[in-house]
Amino acid sequence: MEGVRQFLVVRDGLRMKSLERHESGGVEFFGSPLLDELGFLRHGFSTRWGGVSEGRFRSLNLGRARGEAPENVAENRKRFFGAADFPAGRLVEAKQVHGCDVIVAERVSPGERTCGDALITNASGLGVAVQTADCIPVLIADARKMAVAAVHAGRKGVAGGVLPAAIERMKEEYGCDPRDMRAALGPAISGARYEVGEECLPPFRERHRNWRDFATPLGGGKWLLDLPLAARLQLASAGIPESRIGAPGPCTFCESSRFFSYRRDGRPTGRLLSAIWIGA
């Protein structure tokens, strides 16, 4: 594997492991050292480098957006899965609706399209994935129970508690203990670039006593909302040790050549894919 980079981020005295950059066959993706230490899984957060798509979808678009050629997406996925060395097996995705529903992937029939924003599994040879273009992709793994989750954590999902919902469902289905879990945050819009209106804050005020830790007033009814920080706080409150929660990923809005961003580019735009796979 070429082009590996790892570094630590320090926040409030806590050393947080950041993502590593990988490149293989011209395809760039990121991985978490926290998850790489576990021997039973493969995972990866895609970028937009190394694909065949053109125009607004250039180049490694992994989502089936309107106006994109399906054969391009198929080739891009083939390249990404090969570069990330994903095992042969089935990948389960969902129709994401910015909610808090959790899907048990091994109960989803091949070809079935179900709605939800978090997927969990403990089945060998089965992967789960979410698509993003500014929202936070969060991958979670429990090494003791050998179970994993992929979570699409956007503004509405974080406000509603999609992350603790996924953790609670892993406890119910597989007997997981959050103290045995690790969580990696993928590329997403950073708190410095995510401006929202006052009308977006009530769900956070109602559910999160520490909402001012990740919301900064700008005046005129505008706020900066640090969703990656809100996600880390939720994961820690749900019981995952802070030392096992990765640092926020790169900012999708800031790096137009590397990441798709709905907030920056509008519609249509491509999609990043974040996947985690239990080896067969």
mmCIF file of C-alpha atoms in Angstrom:
data_model
loop_
_atom_site.group_PDB
_atom_site.id
_atom_site.type_symbol
_atom_site.label_atom_id
_atom_site.label_comp_id
_atom_site.label_asym_id
_atom_site.label_seq_id
_atom_site.Cartn_x
_atom_site.Cartn_y
_atom_site.Cartn_z
ATOM 1 C CA MET A 1 0.000 0.000 0.000
ATOM 2 C CA GLU A 2 1.414 3.368 -1.023
ATOM 3 C CA GLY A 3 1.158 6.814 0.511
ATOM 4 C CA VAL A 4 0.271 6.084 4.137
ATOM 5 C CA ARG A 5 0.214 9.011 6.555
ATOM 6 C CA GLN A 6 -0.751 9.021 10.210
ATOM 7 C CA PHE A 7 -0.768 11.786 12.789
ATOM 8 C CA LEU A 8 -2.328 12.713 16.106
ATOM 9 C CA VAL A 9 -4.675 15.571 16.929
ATOM 10 C CA VAL A 10 -4.654 17.047 20.413
ATOM 11 C CA ARG A 11 -7.858 18.590 21.795
ATOM 12 C CA ASP A 12 -8.455 19.490 25.435
ATOM 13 C CA GLY A 13 -5.405 17.449 26.384
ATOM 14 C CA LEU A 14 -6.691 14.292 24.652
ATOM 15 C CA ARG A 15 -4.570 12.759 21.903
ATOM 16 C CA MET A 16 -6.930 11.624 19.146
ATOM 17 C CA LYS A 17 -5.775 9.399 16.325
ATOM 18 C CA SER A 18 -6.508 10.936 12.958
ATOM 19 C CA LEU A 19 -7.219 9.135 9.710
ATOM 20 C CA GLU A 20 -4.454 7.717 7.539
ATOM 21 C CA ARG A 21 -4.268 8.479 3.830
ATOM 22 C CA HIS A 22 -3.831 5.504 1.482
ATOM 23 C CA GLU A 23 -3.360 5.282 -2.265
ATOM 24 C CA SER A 24 -3.426 2.163 -4.398
ATOM 25 C CA GLY A 25 -3.671 1.973 -8.167
ATOM 26 C CA GLY A 26 -4.386 5.705 -8.376
ATOM 27 C CA VAL A 27 -7.359 5.413 -5.994
ATOM 28 C CA GLU A 28 -7.108 7.458 -2.805
ATOM 29 C CA PHE A 29 -8.986 6.627 0.374
ATOM 30 C CA PHE A 30 -8.667 7.085 4.123
ATOM 31 C CA GLY A 31 -8.573 4.574 6.936
ATOM 32 C CA SER A 32 -8.646 4.730 10.721
ATOM 33 C CA PRO A 33 -5.692 3.330 12.705
ATOM 34 C CA LEU A 34 -8.151 2.609 15.514
ATOM 35 C CA LEU A 35 -10.011 0.193 13.248
ATOM 36 C CA ASP A 36 -6.937 -1.096 11.443
ATOM 37 C CA GLU A 37 -5.693 -2.483 14.751
ATOM 38 C CA LEU A 38 -8.622 -4.921 14.752
ATOM 39 C CA GLY A 39 -7.923 -8.013 12.711
ATOM 40 C CA PHE A 40 -11.446 -9.072 11.810
ATOM 41 C CA LEU A 41 -12.524 -6.249 9.502
ATOM 42 C CA ARG A 42 -11.679 -4.094 6.506
ATOM 43 C CA HIS A 43 -12.880 -0.529 6.060
ATOM 44 C CA GLY A 44 -12.358 2.635 4.059
ATOM 45 C CA PHE A 45 -13.537 6.209 3.504
ATOM 46 C CA SER A 46 -13.438 7.143 -0.188
ATOM 47 C CA THR A 47 -12.316 10.402 -1.814
ATOM 48 C CA ARG A 48 -13.041 11.580 -5.350
ATOM 49 C CA TRP A 49 -9.639 10.537 -6.749
ATOM 50 C CA GLY A 50 -9.080 7.597 -9.075
ATOM 51 C CA GLY A 51 -12.373 7.062 -10.895
ATOM 52 C CA VAL A 52 -13.807 7.374 -14.410
ATOM 53 C CA SER A 53 -16.717 9.807 -13.924
ATOM 54 C CA GLU A 54 -16.725 13.190 -15.652
ATOM 55 C CA GLY A 55 -18.003 16.704 -15.056
ATOM 56 C CA ARG A 56 -19.642 17.385 -11.699
ATOM 57 C CA PHE A 57 -19.133 13.734 -10.752
ATOM 58 C CA ARG A 58 -15.405 13.695 -11.469
ATOM 59 C CA SER A 59 -13.950 11.245 -10.793
ATOM 60 C CA LEU A 60 -14.598 8.537 -8.147
ATOM 61 C CA ASN A 61 -18.328 9.074 -7.689
ATOM 62 C CA LEU A 62 -19.717 6.102 -5.758
ATOM 63 C CA GLY A 63 -23.368 7.179 -5.627
ATOM 64 C CA ARG A 64 -26.087 6.673 -8.223
ATOM 65 C CA ALA A 65 -27.060 10.314 -8.673
ATOM 66 C CA ARG A 66 -29.409 11.596 -11.365
ATOM 67 C CA GLY A 67 -27.402 12.346 -14.516
ATOM 68 C CA GLU A 68 -24.597 9.913 -13.711
ATOM 69 C CA ALA A 69 -23.922 6.874 -15.886
ATOM 70 C CA PRO A 70 -24.539 3.647 -13.925
ATOM 71 C CA GLU A 71 -21.597 1.964 -15.648
ATOM 72 C CA ASN A 72 -19.283 4.688 -14.292
ATOM 73 C CA VAL A 73 -20.480 4.095 -10.742
ATOM 74 C CA ALA A 74 -20.017 0.339 -11.166
ATOM 75 C CA GLU A 75 -16.448 0.809 -12.379
ATOM 76 C CA ASN A 76 -15.684 3.329 -9.634
ATOM 77 C CA ARG A 77 -16.948 0.946 -6.975
ATOM 78 C CA LYS A 78 -14.896 -1.879 -8.435
ATOM 79 C CA ARG A 79 -11.792 0.302 -8.208
ATOM 80 C CA PHE A 80 -12.503 1.501 -4.666
ATOM 81 C CA PHE A 81 -13.276 -1.963 -3.336
ATOM 82 C CA GLY A 82 -10.114 -3.309 -4.958
ATOM 83 C CA ALA A 83 -7.922 -0.510 -3.617
ATOM 84 C CA ALA A 84 -9.300 -0.915 -0.091
ATOM 85 C CA ASP A 85 -8.870 -4.706 -0.358
ATOM 86 C CA PHE A 86 -12.424 -5.417 0.702
ATOM 87 C CA PRO A 87 -13.203 -9.144 1.025
ATOM 88 C CA ALA A 88 -15.515 -10.887 -1.390
ATOM 89 C CA GLY A 89 -19.038 -10.733 -0.012
ATOM 90 C CA ARG A 90 -22.276 -8.775 0.046
ATOM 91 C CA LEU A 91 -22.518 -5.062 0.785
ATOM 92 C CA VAL A 92 -25.735 -3.741 2.343
ATOM 93 C CA GLU A 93 -26.780 -0.100 1.918
ATOM 94 C CA ALA A 94 -29.994 1.744 2.714
ATOM 95 C CA LYS A 95 -32.056 4.599 1.383
ATOM 96 C CA GLN A 96 -30.879 7.355 3.707
ATOM 97 C CA VAL A 97 -33.595 9.656 5.017
ATOM 98 C CA HIS A 98 -31.802 11.751 7.678
ATOM 99 C CA GLY A 99 -33.464 9.831 10.469
ATOM 100 C CA CYS A 100 -32.496 7.529 13.322
ATOM 101 C CA ASP A 101 -33.695 4.118 12.162
ATOM 102 C CA VAL A 102 -31.151 1.302 12.566
ATOM 103 C CA ILE A 103 -31.105 -1.612 10.112
ATOM 104 C CA VAL A 104 -29.830 -5.093 10.992
ATOM 105 C CA ALA A 105 -28.029 -5.892 7.739
ATOM 106 C CA GLU A 106 -28.123 -9.694 7.954
ATOM 107 C CA ARG A 107 -31.934 -9.501 7.893
ATOM 108 C CA VAL A 108 -31.988 -7.531 4.635
ATOM 109 C CA SER A 109 -32.642 -9.717 1.583
ATOM 110 C CA PRO A 110 -30.355 -9.313 -1.465
ATOM 111 C CA GLY A 111 -31.703 -6.533 -3.656
ATOM 112 C CA GLU A 112 -33.995 -5.201 -0.933
ATOM 113 C CA ARG A 113 -33.980 -1.433 -0.549
ATOM 114 C CA THR A 114 -34.922 -0.327 2.952
ATOM 115 C CA CYS A 115 -34.873 3.087 4.616
ATOM 116 C CA GLY A 116 -32.542 3.973 7.465
ATOM 117 C CA ASP A 117 -29.402 5.854 8.407
ATOM 118 C CA ALA A 118 -27.478 3.276 10.427
ATOM 119 C CA LEU A 119 -26.642 -0.305 9.545
ATOM 120 C CA ILE A 120 -25.224 -2.935 11.886
ATOM 121 C CA THR A 121 -24.013 -6.504 11.421
ATOM 122 C CA ASN A 122 -21.995 -9.309 12.984
ATOM 123 C CA ALA A 123 -22.116 -11.572 9.921
ATOM 124 C CA SER A 124 -18.900 -12.746 8.278
ATOM 125 C CA GLY A 125 -18.576 -11.768 4.625
ATOM 126 C CA LEU A 126 -21.099 -8.968 5.014
ATOM 127 C CA GLY A 127 -20.355 -5.277 4.719
ATOM 128 C CA VAL A 128 -22.346 -2.143 5.521
ATOM 129 C CA ALA A 129 -21.894 1.289 3.992
ATOM 130 C CA VAL A 130 -23.271 4.820 3.904
ATOM 131 C CA GLN A 131 -23.024 7.590 1.305
ATOM 132 C CA THR A 132 -22.187 11.194 2.168
ATOM 133 C CA ALA A 133 -21.331 14.555 0.627
ATOM 134 C CA ASP A 134 -20.893 16.701 3.806
ATOM 135 C CA CYS A 135 -22.677 14.626 6.465
ATOM 136 C CA ILE A 136 -20.497 12.606 8.822
ATOM 137 C CA PRO A 137 -19.874 8.944 8.056
ATOM 138 C CA VAL A 138 -19.148 7.083 11.302
ATOM 139 C CA LEU A 139 -17.817 3.531 11.373
ATOM 140 C CA ILE A 140 -18.054 1.621 14.660
ATOM 141 C CA ALA A 141 -16.572 -1.748 15.625
ATOM 142 C CA ASP A 142 -16.733 -3.987 18.682
ATOM 143 C CA ALA A 143 -13.729 -6.324 18.688
ATOM 144 C CA ARG A 144 -15.042 -8.536 21.495
ATOM 145 C CA LYS A 145 -18.370 -9.337 19.829
ATOM 146 C CA MET A 146 -17.016 -8.872 16.271
ATOM 147 C CA ALA A 147 -19.818 -6.543 15.258
ATOM 148 C CA VAL A 148 -19.708 -3.364 13.168
ATOM 149 C CA ALA A 149 -21.853 -0.393 12.173
ATOM 150 C CA ALA A 150 -21.921 2.276 9.480
ATOM 151 C CA VAL A 151 -23.828 5.435 10.367
ATOM 152 C CA HIS A 152 -24.917 8.402 8.238
ATOM 153 C CA ALA A 153 -24.838 11.268 10.738
ATOM 154 C CA GLY A 154 -26.167 14.480 9.223
ATOM 155 C CA ARG A 155 -27.564 17.485 11.080
ATOM 156 C CA LYS A 156 -31.000 15.960 11.605
ATOM 157 C CA GLY A 157 -29.590 12.561 12.488
ATOM 158 C CA VAL A 158 -27.140 13.930 15.048
ATOM 159 C CA ALA A 159 -29.848 16.126 16.551
ATOM 160 C CA GLY A 160 -32.165 13.135 16.786
ATOM 161 C CA GLY A 161 -29.561 10.772 18.251
ATOM 162 C CA VAL A 162 -28.766 8.368 15.401
ATOM 163 C CA LEU A 163 -25.356 7.519 16.906
ATOM 164 C CA PRO A 164 -26.585 6.455 20.365
ATOM 165 C CA ALA A 165 -29.442 4.637 18.610
ATOM 166 C CA ALA A 166 -26.931 2.562 16.627
ATOM 167 C CA ILE A 167 -24.908 1.775 19.755
ATOM 168 C CA GLU A 168 -28.017 0.786 21.704
ATOM 169 C CA ARG A 169 -29.151 -1.509 18.876
ATOM 170 C CA MET A 170 -25.723 -3.194 18.823
ATOM 171 C CA LYS A 171 -26.123 -3.821 22.553
ATOM 172 C CA GLU A 172 -29.576 -5.326 22.037
ATOM 173 C CA GLU A 173 -28.764 -7.470 19.006
ATOM 174 C CA TYR A 174 -25.239 -8.666 19.756
ATOM 175 C CA GLY A 175 -24.648 -8.056 23.455
ATOM 176 C CA CYS A 176 -22.075 -5.359 22.723
ATOM 177 C CA ASP A 177 -20.570 -3.170 25.415
ATOM 178 C CA PRO A 178 -19.728 0.411 24.349
ATOM 179 C CA ARG A 179 -16.534 0.160 26.405
ATOM 180 C CA ASP A 180 -15.305 -2.403 23.862
ATOM 181 C CA MET A 181 -16.188 -0.242 20.858
ATOM 182 C CA ARG A 182 -14.105 2.007 18.639
ATOM 183 C CA ALA A 183 -15.449 4.723 16.359
ATOM 184 C CA ALA A 184 -13.941 6.459 13.336
ATOM 185 C CA LEU A 185 -15.261 9.694 11.841
ATOM 186 C CA GLY A 186 -14.823 10.137 8.104
ATOM 187 C CA PRO A 187 -14.574 13.225 5.874
ATOM 188 C CA ALA A 188 -17.361 15.737 6.554
ATOM 189 C CA ILE A 189 -18.013 19.461 6.570
ATOM 190 C CA SER A 190 -16.109 21.094 9.415
ATOM 191 C CA GLY A 191 -17.531 23.309 12.133
ATOM 192 C CA ALA A 192 -15.724 26.305 10.677
ATOM 193 C CA ARG A 193 -17.635 25.973 7.384
ATOM 194 C CA TYR A 194 -21.091 24.780 8.411
ATOM 195 C CA GLU A 195 -23.294 27.840 8.865
ATOM 196 C CA VAL A 196 -26.925 27.299 9.825
ATOM 197 C CA GLY A 197 -29.887 29.430 10.780
ATOM 198 C CA GLU A 198 -31.400 29.829 14.229
ATOM 199 C CA GLU A 199 -34.259 27.550 13.168
ATOM 200 C CA CYS A 200 -31.878 24.557 13.064
ATOM 201 C CA LEU A 201 -30.915 24.766 16.745
ATOM 202 C CA PRO A 202 -34.082 23.811 18.725
ATOM 203 C CA PRO A 203 -33.576 20.022 18.289
ATOM 204 C CA PHE A 204 -30.065 20.352 19.715
ATOM 205 C CA ARG A 205 -31.205 22.568 22.594
ATOM 206 C CA GLU A 206 -33.958 20.119 23.497
ATOM 207 C CA ARG A 207 -31.835 16.959 23.465
ATOM 208 C CA HIS A 208 -28.292 18.074 24.295
ATOM 209 C CA ARG A 209 -27.460 20.048 27.426
ATOM 210 C CA ASN A 210 -23.956 20.677 26.074
ATOM 211 C CA TRP A 211 -25.156 22.091 22.753
ATOM 212 C CA ARG A 212 -23.201 25.327 23.232
ATOM 213 C CA ASP A 213 -19.986 23.303 23.111
ATOM 214 C CA PHE A 214 -20.523 22.769 19.379
ATOM 215 C CA ALA A 215 -22.634 25.800 18.375
ATOM 216 C CA THR A 216 -21.067 29.250 17.917
ATOM 217 C CA PRO A 217 -23.200 32.388 17.364
ATOM 218 C CA LEU A 218 -22.290 34.584 14.411
ATOM 219 C CA GLY A 219 -25.004 37.200 14.880
ATOM 220 C CA GLY A 220 -28.012 37.945 12.746
ATOM 221 C CA GLY A 221 -29.589 34.605 13.589
ATOM 222 C CA LYS A 222 -26.672 32.642 12.122
ATOM 223 C CA TRP A 223 -24.577 29.977 13.847
ATOM 224 C CA LEU A 224 -21.615 27.755 13.119
ATOM 225 C CA LEU A 225 -22.487 24.167 13.925
ATOM 226 C CA ASP A 226 -19.617 21.770 14.601
ATOM 227 C CA LEU A 227 -21.260 18.444 13.770
ATOM 228 C CA PRO A 228 -18.048 16.375 14.068
ATOM 229 C CA LEU A 229 -17.583 17.622 17.629
ATOM 230 C CA ALA A 230 -21.253 16.976 18.408
ATOM 231 C CA ALA A 231 -20.829 13.440 17.094
ATOM 232 C CA ARG A 232 -17.744 12.807 19.239
ATOM 233 C CA LEU A 233 -19.560 14.072 22.330
ATOM 234 C CA GLN A 234 -22.519 11.786 21.590
ATOM 235 C CA LEU A 235 -20.285 8.754 21.099
ATOM 236 C CA ALA A 236 -18.522 9.437 24.395
ATOM 237 C CA SER A 237 -21.825 10.002 26.215
ATOM 238 C CA ALA A 238 -23.033 6.661 24.864
ATOM 239 C CA GLY A 239 -20.126 4.954 26.585
ATOM 240 C CA ILE A 240 -17.327 4.648 24.028
ATOM 241 C CA PRO A 241 -14.013 5.648 25.681
ATOM 242 C CA GLU A 242 -12.763 8.986 24.354
ATOM 243 C CA SER A 243 -9.382 7.446 23.544
ATOM 244 C CA ARG A 244 -11.174 5.071 21.155
ATOM 245 C CA ILE A 245 -12.992 7.781 19.226
ATOM 246 C CA GLY A 246 -11.050 9.073 16.249
ATOM 247 C CA ALA A 247 -10.404 12.709 15.420
ATOM 248 C CA PRO A 248 -12.727 14.463 12.951
ATOM 249 C CA GLY A 249 -11.924 13.677 9.339
ATOM 250 C CA PRO A 250 -10.875 16.184 6.648
ATOM 251 C CA CYS A 251 -13.315 18.944 5.698
ATOM 252 C CA THR A 252 -15.308 18.075 2.576
ATOM 253 C CA PHE A 253 -16.261 21.710 1.936
ATOM 254 C CA CYS A 254 -12.662 22.950 2.063
ATOM 255 C CA GLU A 255 -11.066 20.518 -0.395
ATOM 256 C CA SER A 256 -12.968 20.674 -3.685
ATOM 257 C CA SER A 257 -10.441 18.565 -5.597
ATOM 258 C CA ARG A 258 -10.570 15.726 -3.043
ATOM 259 C CA PHE A 259 -14.150 15.538 -1.758
ATOM 260 C CA PHE A 260 -17.714 15.999 -2.962
ATOM 261 C CA SER A 261 -19.686 18.621 -1.027
ATOM 262 C CA TYR A 262 -23.393 19.279 -1.384
ATOM 263 C CA ARG A 263 -23.124 22.551 0.560
ATOM 264 C CA ARG A 264 -20.369 23.814 -1.753
ATOM 265 C CA ASP A 265 -21.428 22.382 -5.130
ATOM 266 C CA GLY A 266 -25.205 22.010 -4.909
ATOM 267 C CA ARG A 267 -27.139 19.439 -6.899
ATOM 268 C CA PRO A 268 -26.167 17.291 -8.696
ATOM 269 C CA THR A 269 -22.960 16.214 -7.067
ATOM 270 C CA GLY A 270 -21.191 12.939 -6.432
ATOM 271 C CA ARG A 271 -21.160 10.838 -3.282
ATOM 272 C CA LEU A 272 -18.428 9.458 -1.068
ATOM 273 C CA LEU A 273 -18.768 5.936 0.263
ATOM 274 C CA SER A 274 -17.730 4.776 3.735
ATOM 275 C CA ALA A 275 -17.792 1.018 4.203
ATOM 276 C CA ILE A 276 -16.850 -1.525 6.834
ATOM 277 C CA TRP A 277 -16.674 -5.231 6.154
ATOM 278 C CA ILE A 278 -16.365 -8.289 8.381
ATOM 279 C CA GLY A 279 -13.929 -10.684 6.716
ATOM 280 C CA ALA A 280 -15.224 -14.088 5.678
#
